[in-house]
């Protein structure tokens, strides 16, 4: 047999090896297995267009936050503040739109006012992201400590804006179009926005210099600095991105829930981190994909939806998600040990 004859077999084996060693492949199998199990247990209720439509809508806000979190964790950092930043962004946006609306009736806000509200939400998220980035990258304070501090600060600032109470309702036009509107009558606009953001930043992460520098910092920050890459600037921009996406998510949340939700998104940071880690992004940095994050976000969502349909107590849902999360981190550690040997 000639070298040419053996080449396809070698390439096939190499492809198979890479596929089987990829975290995303195994996480996708877990998600597929969950879908098959719940479809078999409750085919008339789980395996329906209505159920999956709701599933996609309910994960849209979380997915946008998790995309930003993916960049942060790939650098070897963490952002505990995203839930509070989301709340702050939605509160300051709603307060601005309320102030600009006729008679301060936010429900009657027109699209000009809504556009200003979106800009304010983005700016609000960006400010907290910039604070996180500067303290982590320039002051060299551990990201866990920085974002734990801004978690409380952002939540407190959000509460101060309206004396600790939510602002309701959201502008009717915003809720009708973004919160409950659909594209072609079937695809919710919330899902469309989340999908566009996910694809866009997936391309940024995997095809641009910004993405390569993000991976480089997570792989070896010191080597990145010695190579002449502005590591501090890059790290600051990554946290800035996370804050901006939390701001967008806050605007989306306000549209869907028809108002702000001070108490409803406090633990969103933990859900985002869980989704990113479940998707194969390493807590040690340098490894991760947006596709993996998408899959990781849907695993707890499918578990929760499936357990609700088959009437399993909420406590078992939490145990199941926790077990899967611990297993994902354990597999990541095993992969790292094998790569070093």
GROMACS .gro file of C-alpha atoms in nm:
model
  341
    1UNK     CA    1   0.000   0.000   0.000
    2UNK     CA    2   0.139   0.341  -0.097
    3UNK     CA    3   0.160   0.655   0.112
    4UNK     CA    4  -0.115   0.806  -0.102
    5UNK     CA    5  -0.342   0.511  -0.023
    6UNK     CA    6  -0.295   0.549   0.352
    7UNK     CA    7  -0.341   0.927   0.357
    8UNK     CA    8  -0.725   0.931   0.368
    9UNK     CA    9  -0.725   0.676   0.652
   10UNK     CA   10  -0.474   0.883   0.848
   11UNK     CA   11  -0.674   1.200   0.792
   12UNK     CA   12  -0.996   1.026   0.895
   13UNK     CA   13  -0.832   0.896   1.212
   14UNK     CA   14  -0.696   1.242   1.290
   15UNK     CA   15  -1.040   1.397   1.237
   16UNK     CA   16  -1.201   1.131   1.455
   17UNK     CA   17  -0.943   1.188   1.728
   18UNK     CA   18  -0.995   1.564   1.725
   19UNK     CA   19  -1.372   1.521   1.731
   20UNK     CA   20  -1.369   1.280   2.024
   21UNK     CA   21  -1.130   1.500   2.221
   22UNK     CA   22  -1.337   1.816   2.170
   23UNK     CA   23  -1.537   1.930   2.473
   24UNK     CA   24  -1.810   2.068   2.249
   25UNK     CA   25  -1.873   1.725   2.096
   26UNK     CA   26  -1.939   1.559   2.432
   27UNK     CA   27  -2.147   1.847   2.563
   28UNK     CA   28  -2.358   1.833   2.246
   29UNK     CA   29  -2.413   1.462   2.307
   30UNK     CA   30  -2.535   1.539   2.660
   31UNK     CA   31  -2.784   1.795   2.525
   32UNK     CA   32  -2.899   1.552   2.255
   33UNK     CA   33  -2.946   1.277   2.513
   34UNK     CA   34  -3.159   1.507   2.730
   35UNK     CA   35  -3.375   1.601   2.432
   36UNK     CA   36  -3.425   1.234   2.342
   37UNK     CA   37  -3.511   1.132   2.700
   38UNK     CA   38  -3.765   1.408   2.761
   39UNK     CA   39  -3.915   1.361   2.414
   40UNK     CA   40  -3.967   0.994   2.495
   41UNK     CA   41  -4.112   1.064   2.840
   42UNK     CA   42  -4.351   1.341   2.729
   43UNK     CA   43  -4.382   1.345   2.350
   44UNK     CA   44  -4.716   1.527   2.347
   45UNK     CA   45  -4.599   1.819   2.561
   46UNK     CA   46  -4.219   1.841   2.536
   47UNK     CA   47  -4.177   1.776   2.165
   48UNK     CA   48  -4.392   2.066   2.046
   49UNK     CA   49  -4.324   2.388   1.859
   50UNK     CA   50  -4.483   2.593   2.137
   51UNK     CA   51  -4.257   2.437   2.403
   52UNK     CA   52  -3.938   2.497   2.206
   53UNK     CA   53  -4.048   2.849   2.115
   54UNK     CA   54  -4.086   2.929   2.485
   55UNK     CA   55  -3.754   2.759   2.560
   56UNK     CA   56  -3.571   2.979   2.310
   57UNK     CA   57  -3.740   3.296   2.437
   58UNK     CA   58  -3.662   3.217   2.801
   59UNK     CA   59  -3.292   3.160   2.727
   60UNK     CA   60  -3.244   3.466   2.502
   61UNK     CA   61  -3.145   3.711   2.777
   62UNK     CA   62  -2.919   3.457   2.948
   63UNK     CA   63  -2.749   3.370   2.619
   64UNK     CA   64  -2.657   3.733   2.549
   65UNK     CA   65  -2.500   3.763   2.895
   66UNK     CA   66  -2.324   3.427   2.855
   67UNK     CA   67  -2.164   3.537   2.527
   68UNK     CA   68  -1.991   3.822   2.708
   69UNK     CA   69  -1.901   3.591   2.996
   70UNK     CA   70  -1.733   3.354   2.750
   71UNK     CA   71  -1.480   3.620   2.654
   72UNK     CA   72  -1.410   3.697   3.020
   73UNK     CA   73  -1.359   3.335   3.126
   74UNK     CA   74  -1.138   3.261   2.824
   75UNK     CA   75  -0.901   3.529   2.960
   76UNK     CA   76  -0.889   3.336   3.288
   77UNK     CA   77  -1.112   3.587   3.465
   78UNK     CA   78  -1.469   3.593   3.589
   79UNK     CA   79  -1.748   3.851   3.606
   80UNK     CA   80  -1.985   3.811   3.900
   81UNK     CA   81  -2.144   4.150   3.841
   82UNK     CA   82  -2.335   4.083   3.517
   83UNK     CA   83  -2.670   4.017   3.685
   84UNK     CA   84  -2.653   4.342   3.881
   85UNK     CA   85  -2.524   4.533   3.578
   86UNK     CA   86  -2.822   4.401   3.379
   87UNK     CA   87  -3.057   4.528   3.649
   88UNK     CA   88  -2.883   4.867   3.667
   89UNK     CA   89  -2.891   4.908   3.288
   90UNK     CA   90  -3.262   4.830   3.270
   91UNK     CA   91  -3.338   5.062   3.562
   92UNK     CA   92  -3.146   5.363   3.431
   93UNK     CA   93  -3.288   5.303   3.083
   94UNK     CA   94  -3.645   5.284   3.216
   95UNK     CA   95  -3.593   5.591   3.435
   96UNK     CA   96  -3.464   5.788   3.135
   97UNK     CA   97  -3.756   5.682   2.914
   98UNK     CA   98  -4.001   5.763   3.193
   99UNK     CA   99  -3.854   6.112   3.231
  100UNK     CA  100  -3.869   6.174   2.853
  101UNK     CA  101  -4.223   6.041   2.803
  102UNK     CA  102  -4.533   6.265   2.785
  103UNK     CA  103  -4.660   6.313   3.139
  104UNK     CA  104  -4.382   6.077   3.249
  105UNK     CA  105  -4.603   5.788   3.134
  106UNK     CA  106  -4.339   5.541   3.015
  107UNK     CA  107  -4.600   5.320   2.854
  108UNK     CA  108  -4.659   5.591   2.591
  109UNK     CA  109  -4.291   5.633   2.498
  110UNK     CA  110  -4.235   5.657   2.121
  111UNK     CA  111  -3.950   5.501   1.922
  112UNK     CA  112  -3.731   5.808   1.958
  113UNK     CA  113  -3.749   5.779   2.335
  114UNK     CA  114  -3.698   5.402   2.314
  115UNK     CA  115  -3.384   5.452   2.104
  116UNK     CA  116  -3.245   5.684   2.371
  117UNK     CA  117  -3.333   5.420   2.630
  118UNK     CA  118  -3.131   5.160   2.440
  119UNK     CA  119  -2.829   5.391   2.423
  120UNK     CA  120  -2.858   5.461   2.796
  121UNK     CA  121  -2.879   5.087   2.874
  122UNK     CA  122  -2.566   5.026   2.667
  123UNK     CA  123  -2.386   5.315   2.835
  124UNK     CA  124  -2.490   5.196   3.180
  125UNK     CA  125  -2.353   4.849   3.113
  126UNK     CA  126  -2.038   4.993   2.957
  127UNK     CA  127  -1.959   5.207   3.263
  128UNK     CA  128  -1.963   4.908   3.497
  129UNK     CA  129  -1.772   4.696   3.247
  130UNK     CA  130  -1.507   4.967   3.218
  131UNK     CA  131  -1.477   4.992   3.597
  132UNK     CA  132  -1.429   4.616   3.618
  133UNK     CA  133  -1.173   4.617   3.338
  134UNK     CA  134  -0.965   4.902   3.476
  135UNK     CA  135  -0.954   4.756   3.826
  136UNK     CA  136  -0.861   4.410   3.698
  137UNK     CA  137  -0.618   4.509   3.423
  138UNK     CA  138  -0.464   4.830   3.558
  139UNK     CA  139  -0.491   4.796   3.936
  140UNK     CA  140  -0.418   4.420   3.923
  141UNK     CA  141  -0.698   4.337   4.166
  142UNK     CA  142  -0.825   3.977   4.128
  143UNK     CA  143  -1.139   3.970   3.910
  144UNK     CA  144  -1.329   3.769   4.171
  145UNK     CA  145  -1.286   4.052   4.424
  146UNK     CA  146  -1.349   4.333   4.175
  147UNK     CA  147  -1.668   4.190   4.030
  148UNK     CA  148  -1.795   4.080   4.370
  149UNK     CA  149  -1.765   4.444   4.475
  150UNK     CA  150  -1.933   4.583   4.163
  151UNK     CA  151  -2.208   4.320   4.198
  152UNK     CA  152  -2.320   4.489   4.518
  153UNK     CA  153  -2.247   4.842   4.399
  154UNK     CA  154  -2.444   4.809   4.075
  155UNK     CA  155  -2.739   4.647   4.251
  156UNK     CA  156  -2.740   4.919   4.516
  157UNK     CA  157  -2.721   5.193   4.253
  158UNK     CA  158  -3.011   5.035   4.063
  159UNK     CA  159  -3.222   5.030   4.379
  160UNK     CA  160  -3.142   5.394   4.454
  161UNK     CA  161  -3.273   5.504   4.114
  162UNK     CA  162  -3.634   5.431   4.210
  163UNK     CA  163  -3.628   5.377   4.587
  164UNK     CA  164  -3.593   5.001   4.552
  165UNK     CA  165  -3.908   4.949   4.345
  166UNK     CA  166  -3.942   4.835   3.986
  167UNK     CA  167  -4.051   5.067   3.705
  168UNK     CA  168  -4.358   4.940   3.522
  169UNK     CA  169  -4.479   4.911   3.256
  170UNK     CA  170  -4.220   4.914   2.980
  171UNK     CA  171  -4.304   5.118   2.670
  172UNK     CA  172  -4.592   4.943   2.493
  173UNK     CA  173  -4.422   4.970   2.154
  174UNK     CA  174  -4.106   4.806   2.290
  175UNK     CA  175  -4.291   4.516   2.452
  176UNK     CA  176  -4.511   4.460   2.148
  177UNK     CA  177  -4.220   4.449   1.902
  178UNK     CA  178  -3.920   4.313   2.094
  179UNK     CA  179  -4.083   4.143   2.390
  180UNK     CA  180  -4.362   3.957   2.212
  181UNK     CA  181  -4.321   4.031   1.842
  182UNK     CA  182  -4.227   3.764   1.589
  183UNK     CA  183  -4.051   3.745   1.256
  184UNK     CA  184  -4.266   3.590   0.983
  185UNK     CA  185  -4.519   3.500   1.253
  186UNK     CA  186  -4.309   3.216   1.398
  187UNK     CA  187  -3.965   3.327   1.516
  188UNK     CA  188  -3.973   3.550   1.826
  189UNK     CA  189  -3.783   3.877   1.787
  190UNK     CA  190  -3.612   3.813   2.121
  191UNK     CA  191  -3.462   3.499   1.971
  192UNK     CA  192  -3.360   3.681   1.653
  193UNK     CA  193  -3.173   3.949   1.851
  194UNK     CA  194  -2.999   3.689   2.069
  195UNK     CA  195  -2.904   3.482   1.763
  196UNK     CA  196  -2.759   3.782   1.578
  197UNK     CA  197  -2.550   3.882   1.881
  198UNK     CA  198  -2.432   3.525   1.931
  199UNK     CA  199  -2.326   3.477   1.568
  200UNK     CA  200  -2.163   3.821   1.552
  201UNK     CA  201  -1.948   3.770   1.859
  202UNK     CA  202  -1.879   3.412   1.764
  203UNK     CA  203  -1.717   3.550   1.449
  204UNK     CA  204  -1.534   3.813   1.656
  205UNK     CA  205  -1.394   3.548   1.890
  206UNK     CA  206  -1.291   3.298   1.625
  207UNK     CA  207  -1.188   3.509   1.326
  208UNK     CA  208  -1.053   3.845   1.447
  209UNK     CA  209  -0.743   3.979   1.617
  210UNK     CA  210  -0.956   4.071   1.919
  211UNK     CA  211  -1.051   3.705   1.956
  212UNK     CA  212  -0.695   3.580   1.912
  213UNK     CA  213  -0.567   3.823   2.174
  214UNK     CA  214  -0.843   3.708   2.411
  215UNK     CA  215  -0.726   3.347   2.379
  216UNK     CA  216  -0.363   3.456   2.411
  217UNK     CA  217  -0.422   3.628   2.746
  218UNK     CA  218  -0.597   3.321   2.883
  219UNK     CA  219  -0.326   3.087   2.759
  220UNK     CA  220  -0.028   3.286   2.887
  221UNK     CA  221  -0.075   3.647   2.993
  222UNK     CA  222   0.295   3.708   3.057
  223UNK     CA  223   0.398   3.576   2.716
  224UNK     CA  224   0.131   3.799   2.562
  225UNK     CA  225   0.283   4.105   2.728
  226UNK     CA  226   0.634   4.009   2.617
  227UNK     CA  227   0.509   3.969   2.261
  228UNK     CA  228   0.418   4.337   2.262
  229UNK     CA  229   0.042   4.285   2.278
  230UNK     CA  230  -0.138   4.541   2.493
  231UNK     CA  231  -0.263   4.287   2.745
  232UNK     CA  232  -0.403   4.545   2.987
  233UNK     CA  233  -0.594   4.722   2.711
  234UNK     CA  234  -0.727   4.392   2.575
  235UNK     CA  235  -0.838   4.276   2.919
  236UNK     CA  236  -1.011   4.608   2.984
  237UNK     CA  237  -1.195   4.579   2.652
  238UNK     CA  238  -1.309   4.225   2.734
  239UNK     CA  239  -1.473   4.338   3.058
  240UNK     CA  240  -1.614   4.640   2.876
  241UNK     CA  241  -1.772   4.401   2.623
  242UNK     CA  242  -1.922   4.193   2.902
  243UNK     CA  243  -2.076   4.505   3.055
  244UNK     CA  244  -2.217   4.623   2.722
  245UNK     CA  245  -2.382   4.287   2.653
  246UNK     CA  246  -2.526   4.287   3.005
  247UNK     CA  247  -2.672   4.629   2.919
  248UNK     CA  248  -2.832   4.493   2.601
  249UNK     CA  249  -2.966   4.196   2.798
  250UNK     CA  250  -3.117   4.436   3.051
  251UNK     CA  251  -3.301   4.618   2.772
  252UNK     CA  252  -3.427   4.285   2.634
  253UNK     CA  253  -3.538   4.172   2.980
  254UNK     CA  254  -3.733   4.495   3.030
  255UNK     CA  255  -3.912   4.441   2.697
  256UNK     CA  256  -4.002   4.080   2.776
  257UNK     CA  257  -4.110   4.125   3.139
  258UNK     CA  258  -4.277   4.459   3.062
  259UNK     CA  259  -4.074   4.641   3.323
  260UNK     CA  260  -3.761   4.620   3.533
  261UNK     CA  261  -3.688   4.319   3.753
  262UNK     CA  262  -3.469   4.417   4.048
  263UNK     CA  263  -3.511   4.087   4.231
  264UNK     CA  264  -3.548   3.865   3.926
  265UNK     CA  265  -3.197   3.866   3.778
  266UNK     CA  266  -2.966   3.883   4.080
  267UNK     CA  267  -2.844   3.523   4.031
  268UNK     CA  268  -2.820   3.549   3.652
  269UNK     CA  269  -2.442   3.569   3.689
  270UNK     CA  270  -2.432   3.215   3.827
  271UNK     CA  271  -2.651   3.085   3.544
  272UNK     CA  272  -2.426   3.252   3.287
  273UNK     CA  273  -2.108   3.111   3.442
  274UNK     CA  274  -2.266   2.765   3.461
  275UNK     CA  275  -2.368   2.778   3.095
  276UNK     CA  276  -2.023   2.889   2.982
  277UNK     CA  277  -1.843   2.623   3.186
  278UNK     CA  278  -2.089   2.351   3.083
  279UNK     CA  279  -2.014   2.450   2.725
  280UNK     CA  280  -1.648   2.356   2.764
  281UNK     CA  281  -1.489   2.693   2.836
  282UNK     CA  282  -1.207   2.635   3.083
  283UNK     CA  283  -1.209   2.825   3.411
  284UNK     CA  284  -0.829   2.824   3.379
  285UNK     CA  285  -0.849   3.029   3.058
  286UNK     CA  286  -0.734   2.986   2.701
  287UNK     CA  287  -1.005   2.740   2.593
  288UNK     CA  288  -1.365   2.797   2.489
  289UNK     CA  289  -1.608   2.851   2.202
  290UNK     CA  290  -1.931   3.042   2.151
  291UNK     CA  291  -2.094   2.727   2.010
  292UNK     CA  292  -2.007   2.546   2.332
  293UNK     CA  293  -2.163   2.828   2.533
  294UNK     CA  294  -2.486   2.804   2.332
  295UNK     CA  295  -2.505   2.432   2.407
  296UNK     CA  296  -2.409   2.488   2.771
  297UNK     CA  297  -2.683   2.747   2.821
  298UNK     CA  298  -2.946   2.512   2.682
  299UNK     CA  299  -2.854   2.212   2.902
  300UNK     CA  300  -2.993   2.362   3.228
  301UNK     CA  301  -3.282   2.517   3.033
  302UNK     CA  302  -3.381   2.181   2.883
  303UNK     CA  303  -3.341   2.010   3.221
  304UNK     CA  304  -3.566   2.265   3.389
  305UNK     CA  305  -3.826   2.258   3.113
  306UNK     CA  306  -3.826   1.878   3.094
  307UNK     CA  307  -3.848   1.830   3.470
  308UNK     CA  308  -4.136   2.078   3.491
  309UNK     CA  309  -4.326   1.889   3.222
  310UNK     CA  310  -4.281   1.550   3.390
  311UNK     CA  311  -4.359   1.704   3.732
  312UNK     CA  312  -4.020   1.662   3.898
  313UNK     CA  313  -3.961   1.888   4.200
  314UNK     CA  314  -3.753   2.201   4.149
  315UNK     CA  315  -3.499   2.080   4.405
  316UNK     CA  316  -3.406   1.785   4.184
  317UNK     CA  317  -3.355   2.026   3.896
  318UNK     CA  318  -3.095   2.215   4.099
  319UNK     CA  319  -2.921   1.893   4.200
  320UNK     CA  320  -2.908   1.772   3.839
  321UNK     CA  321  -2.764   2.100   3.707
  322UNK     CA  322  -2.508   2.108   3.988
  323UNK     CA  323  -2.399   1.752   3.916
  324UNK     CA  324  -2.357   1.821   3.545
  325UNK     CA  325  -2.159   2.139   3.622
  326UNK     CA  326  -1.919   1.958   3.857
  327UNK     CA  327  -1.876   1.682   3.598
  328UNK     CA  328  -1.793   1.940   3.330
  329UNK     CA  329  -1.520   2.099   3.545
  330UNK     CA  330  -1.381   1.754   3.633
  331UNK     CA  331  -1.355   1.660   3.265
  332UNK     CA  332  -1.182   1.991   3.195
  333UNK     CA  333  -0.923   1.918   3.464
  334UNK     CA  334  -0.864   1.569   3.322
  335UNK     CA  335  -0.815   1.714   2.976
  336UNK     CA  336  -0.560   1.962   3.108
  337UNK     CA  337  -0.366   1.686   3.284
  338UNK     CA  338  -0.359   1.472   2.970
  339UNK     CA  339  -0.237   1.764   2.760
  340UNK     CA  340   0.054   1.823   3.000
  341UNK     CA  341   0.165   1.458   2.994
   0.00000   0.00000   0.00000
